[in-house]
Amino acid sequence: GAVVSQHPSRVICKSGTSVKIECRSLDFQATTMFWYRQFPKQSLMLMATSNEGSKATYEQGVEKDKFLINHASLTLSTLTVTSAHPEDSSFYICSVAGEYNQPQHFGDGTRLSIL
Amino acid sequence: EDQVTQSPEALRLQEGESSSLNCSYTVSGLRGLFWYRQDPGKGPEFLFTLYSAGEEKEKERLKATLTKKESFLHITAPKPEDSATYLCAVQASGGAQKLVFGQGTRLTINP
């Protein structure tokens, strides 16, 4: 399966800061990547689908102006949390979609803590 | 709306004590059902894909089965290293590749 690298693994910053998270597909050219958010002891909730060369598709209730997604190449998607506040503190995970019917492979996540 | 419900929420077993985890789903046409393992502070690790009712997949002490309404993850003679959260997800047919996840089952195997 695809090898996915996510960076940074942990971020602690002050309220009002913007934070960028990178997701790289190391061995697979990914036209589609996904961004999830996971709160403690809860499951993964899809935030958006990142499409290479076009605009991301956001799930209902996710603010596109707050969570900026850029997928400029087949190996890199970035999620920027703009003007982050404590309620944005969470575990953010990206995944790479393989071929039709194939499983998604996930990065190791980014723990974001906003003080 | 596609939904996935996993039970139990948490399960404690003794080493060697076999059991099963349940994943019930409703989906508008199943493209695939996926099982993942997630360790604390890590992303999910892929285990199995099941595509149609009656299908079974096995890997070491784990065996996944699928019916039209639910999937089971059977764990035989588990070891402490099998302790993790097990996630079930479905992918609906009809275009998008997105997954809908269940809440997971936190499995603890005591030595």
CSV table of C-alpha atoms in Angstrom, one decimal:
chain,number,residue,atom,x,y,z
A,1,GLY,CA,0.0,0.0,0.0
A,2,ALA,CA,0.9,3.7,-0.3
A,3,VAL,CA,3.4,5.2,2.2
A,4,VAL,CA,2.1,8.5,3.6
A,5,SER,CA,4.2,11.0,5.5
A,6,GLN,CA,2.6,13.7,7.5
A,7,HIS,CA,4.4,16.7,9.1
A,8,PRO,CA,4.6,18.0,11.7
A,9,SER,CA,3.6,15.3,14.1
A,10,ARG,CA,2.8,17.8,16.9
A,11,VAL,CA,2.2,21.5,17.0
A,12,ILE,CA,1.6,23.7,20.0
A,13,CYS,CA,0.8,27.4,19.3
A,14,LYS,CA,-1.0,30.4,20.5
A,15,SER,CA,-4.6,31.4,19.6
A,16,GLY,CA,-4.8,33.4,16.4
A,17,THR,CA,-1.8,31.6,14.7
A,18,SER,CA,-2.2,29.9,11.3
A,19,VAL,CA,-0.8,26.4,11.1
A,20,LYS,CA,0.2,24.4,8.0
A,21,ILE,CA,0.2,20.6,7.9
A,22,GLU,CA,1.8,18.7,5.1
A,23,CYS,CA,0.8,15.3,3.7
A,24,ARG,CA,3.1,13.6,1.3
A,25,SER,CA,2.5,10.4,-0.7
A,26,LEU,CA,6.0,8.9,-0.9
A,27,ASP,CA,5.5,6.1,-3.4
A,28,PHE,CA,2.3,6.8,-5.2
A,29,GLN,CA,1.0,9.6,-7.3
A,30,ALA,CA,-2.2,10.6,-5.6
A,31,THR,CA,-4.8,12.6,-7.5
A,32,THR,CA,-7.0,12.4,-4.4
A,33,MET,CA,-6.2,12.8,-0.7
A,34,PHE,CA,-8.4,13.1,2.3
A,35,TRP,CA,-8.3,15.2,5.5
A,36,TYR,CA,-9.8,13.9,8.7
A,37,ARG,CA,-10.2,15.2,12.2
A,38,GLN,CA,-10.3,13.0,15.3
A,39,PHE,CA,-11.3,14.2,18.7
A,40,PRO,CA,-10.3,12.1,21.8
A,41,LYS,CA,-11.9,8.7,22.0
A,42,GLN,CA,-13.9,9.5,18.9
A,43,SER,CA,-13.7,8.2,15.3
A,44,LEU,CA,-12.4,9.9,12.2
A,45,MET,CA,-14.6,12.6,10.7
A,46,LEU,CA,-13.9,13.5,7.1
A,47,MET,CA,-13.3,17.2,6.6
A,48,ALA,CA,-12.5,17.5,3.0
A,49,THR,CA,-11.4,15.7,-0.2
A,50,SER,CA,-8.3,17.2,-1.7
A,51,ASN,CA,-8.1,17.0,-5.5
A,52,GLU,CA,-4.8,17.6,-7.4
A,53,GLY,CA,-5.0,20.7,-9.5
A,54,SER,CA,-8.5,21.7,-8.5
A,55,LYS,CA,-10.5,23.0,-5.5
A,56,ALA,CA,-11.1,20.8,-2.5
A,57,THR,CA,-14.5,19.4,-1.7
A,58,TYR,CA,-15.5,20.2,1.9
A,59,GLU,CA,-18.0,18.2,4.0
A,60,GLN,CA,-21.0,19.9,5.4
A,61,GLY,CA,-20.2,22.1,8.4
A,62,VAL,CA,-16.5,22.5,7.6
A,63,GLU,CA,-15.5,26.1,7.0
A,64,LYS,CA,-13.5,26.3,3.8
A,65,ASP,CA,-12.1,29.7,4.7
A,66,LYS,CA,-10.8,28.4,8.0
A,67,PHE,CA,-9.4,25.1,6.7
A,68,LEU,CA,-7.5,25.9,3.5
A,69,ILE,CA,-6.5,22.9,1.4
A,70,ASN,CA,-3.9,23.0,-1.4
A,71,HIS,CA,-3.1,20.0,-3.6
A,72,ALA,CA,-0.6,21.4,-6.0
A,73,SER,CA,1.2,18.2,-7.0
A,74,LEU,CA,0.5,14.5,-7.1
A,75,THR,CA,2.6,13.9,-4.0
A,76,LEU,CA,1.7,16.8,-1.7
A,77,SER,CA,-1.4,18.2,-0.1
A,78,THR,CA,-1.4,20.8,2.6
A,79,LEU,CA,-4.0,21.8,5.2
A,80,THR,CA,-3.7,25.3,6.7
A,81,VAL,CA,-5.8,26.0,9.8
A,82,THR,CA,-6.2,29.8,9.7
A,83,SER,CA,-6.5,31.9,12.8
A,84,ALA,CA,-6.6,28.8,15.0
A,85,HIS,CA,-8.5,28.8,18.3
A,86,PRO,CA,-8.6,26.4,21.2
A,87,GLU,CA,-11.6,24.6,19.7
A,88,ASP,CA,-9.5,23.7,16.7
A,89,SER,CA,-7.3,21.6,18.9
A,90,SER,CA,-7.6,18.0,17.6
A,91,PHE,CA,-5.8,15.2,15.8
A,92,TYR,CA,-5.6,15.8,12.1
A,93,ILE,CA,-5.0,12.9,9.8
A,94,CYS,CA,-4.5,12.7,6.0
A,95,SER,CA,-5.0,9.7,3.7
A,96,VAL,CA,-4.1,8.8,0.2
A,97,ALA,CA,-6.7,7.2,-2.1
A,98,GLY,CA,-5.5,4.4,-4.3
A,99,GLU,CA,-7.3,2.9,-7.3
A,100,TYR,CA,-11.0,2.2,-7.4
A,101,ASN,CA,-12.1,0.0,-4.5
A,102,GLN,CA,-8.6,0.0,-3.0
A,103,PRO,CA,-8.1,1.0,0.7
A,104,GLN,CA,-7.0,4.4,1.8
A,105,HIS,CA,-3.6,4.6,3.5
A,106,PHE,CA,-3.1,7.0,6.3
A,107,GLY,CA,-0.4,9.3,7.7
A,108,ASP,CA,0.5,9.2,11.3
A,109,GLY,CA,-1.4,12.3,12.1
A,110,THR,CA,-0.7,15.8,13.5
A,111,ARG,CA,-1.6,16.6,17.1
A,112,LEU,CA,-2.6,20.3,17.1
A,113,SER,CA,-2.9,22.1,20.4
A,114,ILE,CA,-4.0,25.7,20.5
A,115,LEU,CA,-3.3,27.6,23.7
B,1,GLU,CA,-27.4,8.5,5.1
B,2,ASP,CA,-24.6,6.0,5.3
B,3,GLN,CA,-24.0,4.8,8.9
B,4,VAL,CA,-21.6,2.5,10.7
B,5,THR,CA,-22.1,1.3,14.3
B,6,GLN,CA,-19.4,-0.7,16.1
B,7,SER,CA,-19.8,-2.8,19.2
B,8,PRO,CA,-18.7,-3.2,21.9
B,9,GLU,CA,-17.2,0.3,22.5
B,10,ALA,CA,-14.5,-1.3,24.6
B,11,LEU,CA,-13.4,-4.9,25.3
B,12,ARG,CA,-11.0,-6.4,27.7
B,13,LEU,CA,-9.7,-9.9,27.2
B,14,GLN,CA,-7.2,-12.2,28.8
B,15,GLU,CA,-4.3,-13.3,26.6
B,16,GLY,CA,-5.5,-16.3,24.6
B,17,GLU,CA,-9.2,-15.5,25.0
B,18,SER,CA,-10.9,-15.4,21.6
B,19,SER,CA,-13.7,-13.0,20.8
B,20,SER,CA,-15.4,-11.0,18.0
B,21,LEU,CA,-16.0,-7.4,17.2
B,22,ASN,CA,-19.1,-6.3,15.4
B,23,CYS,CA,-19.6,-3.6,12.7
B,24,SER,CA,-23.2,-3.0,11.6
B,25,TYR,CA,-23.7,-0.8,8.6
B,26,THR,CA,-26.3,0.8,6.4
B,27,VAL,CA,-25.2,2.1,3.1
B,28,SER,CA,-26.7,3.0,-0.3
B,29,GLY,CA,-24.9,0.3,-2.2
B,30,LEU,CA,-21.7,-1.1,-0.7
B,31,ARG,CA,-18.5,-0.6,-2.7
B,32,GLY,CA,-16.3,-1.9,0.1
B,33,LEU,CA,-16.0,-2.4,3.9
B,34,PHE,CA,-12.6,-1.8,5.4
B,35,TRP,CA,-11.1,-2.7,8.8
B,36,TYR,CA,-8.3,-0.7,10.2
B,37,ARG,CA,-6.2,-0.9,13.4
B,38,GLN,CA,-5.2,2.3,15.2
B,39,ASP,CA,-2.6,2.6,17.9
B,40,PRO,CA,-2.7,5.6,20.3
B,41,GLY,CA,-1.3,8.7,18.6
B,42,LYS,CA,-1.0,7.1,15.2
B,43,GLY,CA,-2.9,7.0,12.0
B,44,PRO,CA,-5.1,3.9,11.1
B,45,GLU,CA,-3.3,0.9,9.7
B,46,PHE,CA,-5.1,-1.0,7.0
B,47,LEU,CA,-6.1,-4.6,7.8
B,48,PHE,CA,-8.7,-5.9,5.4
B,49,THR,CA,-11.1,-5.0,2.6
B,50,LEU,CA,-14.3,-7.0,2.0
B,51,TYR,CA,-16.5,-6.4,-1.0
B,52,SER,CA,-19.4,-8.8,-1.0
B,53,ALA,CA,-21.5,-10.8,1.5
B,54,GLY,CA,-20.0,-14.2,2.3
B,55,GLU,CA,-16.4,-13.0,1.8
B,56,GLU,CA,-13.8,-13.7,4.4
B,57,LYS,CA,-10.2,-12.5,4.9
B,58,GLU,CA,-7.6,-13.7,7.3
B,59,LYS,CA,-4.3,-12.4,8.6
B,60,GLU,CA,-2.5,-14.0,11.5
B,61,ARG,CA,-4.9,-14.1,14.5
B,62,LEU,CA,-7.5,-11.9,12.7
B,63,LYS,CA,-10.4,-13.0,10.5
B,64,ALA,CA,-12.9,-10.6,9.0
B,65,THR,CA,-16.3,-11.7,7.6
B,66,LEU,CA,-19.1,-9.9,5.8
B,67,THR,CA,-22.9,-10.2,5.5
B,68,LYS,CA,-25.3,-7.8,3.9
B,69,LYS,CA,-25.8,-5.9,7.2
B,70,GLU,CA,-22.7,-6.4,9.3
B,71,SER,CA,-19.1,-7.5,9.5
B,72,PHE,CA,-17.3,-9.3,12.2
B,73,LEU,CA,-13.6,-9.2,13.2
B,74,HIS,CA,-12.8,-12.4,14.9
B,75,ILE,CA,-9.6,-12.5,17.0
B,76,THR,CA,-8.3,-15.9,17.9
B,77,ALA,CA,-6.0,-16.4,20.9
B,78,PRO,CA,-5.0,-12.8,21.1
B,79,LYS,CA,-1.7,-11.5,22.4
B,80,PRO,CA,-1.1,-8.2,24.3
B,81,GLU,CA,0.3,-6.7,21.1
B,82,ASP,CA,-3.1,-7.0,19.6
B,83,SER,CA,-4.3,-4.2,21.9
B,84,ALA,CA,-5.5,-1.3,19.8
B,85,THR,CA,-8.6,0.4,18.6
B,86,TYR,CA,-10.2,-1.4,15.6
B,87,LEU,CA,-12.1,0.8,13.2
B,88,CYS,CA,-14.6,-0.3,10.6
B,89,ALA,CA,-15.4,1.9,7.6
B,90,VAL,CA,-17.7,1.7,4.5
B,91,GLN,CA,-17.3,3.1,1.1
B,92,ALA,CA,-20.6,3.6,-0.8
B,93,SER,CA,-20.9,3.0,-4.5
B,94,GLY,CA,-21.6,5.9,-6.8
B,95,GLY,CA,-18.5,8.0,-7.4
B,96,ALA,CA,-16.8,9.4,-4.3
B,97,GLN,CA,-14.1,7.4,-2.6
B,98,LYS,CA,-14.8,8.8,0.8
B,99,LEU,CA,-15.1,6.5,3.9
B,100,VAL,CA,-17.6,6.6,6.7
B,101,PHE,CA,-16.1,5.3,9.9
B,102,GLY,CA,-17.6,3.7,13.0
B,103,GLN,CA,-16.7,4.8,16.5
B,104,GLY,CA,-14.3,2.0,16.9
B,105,THR,CA,-13.7,-0.8,19.5
B,106,ARG,CA,-10.9,-0.3,22.0
B,107,LEU,CA,-9.5,-3.7,22.6
B,108,THR,CA,-7.2,-4.5,25.5
B,109,ILE,CA,-5.5,-7.8,25.9
B,110,ASN,CA,-4.2,-8.5,29.4
B,111,PRO,CA,-1.2,-10.8,29.8
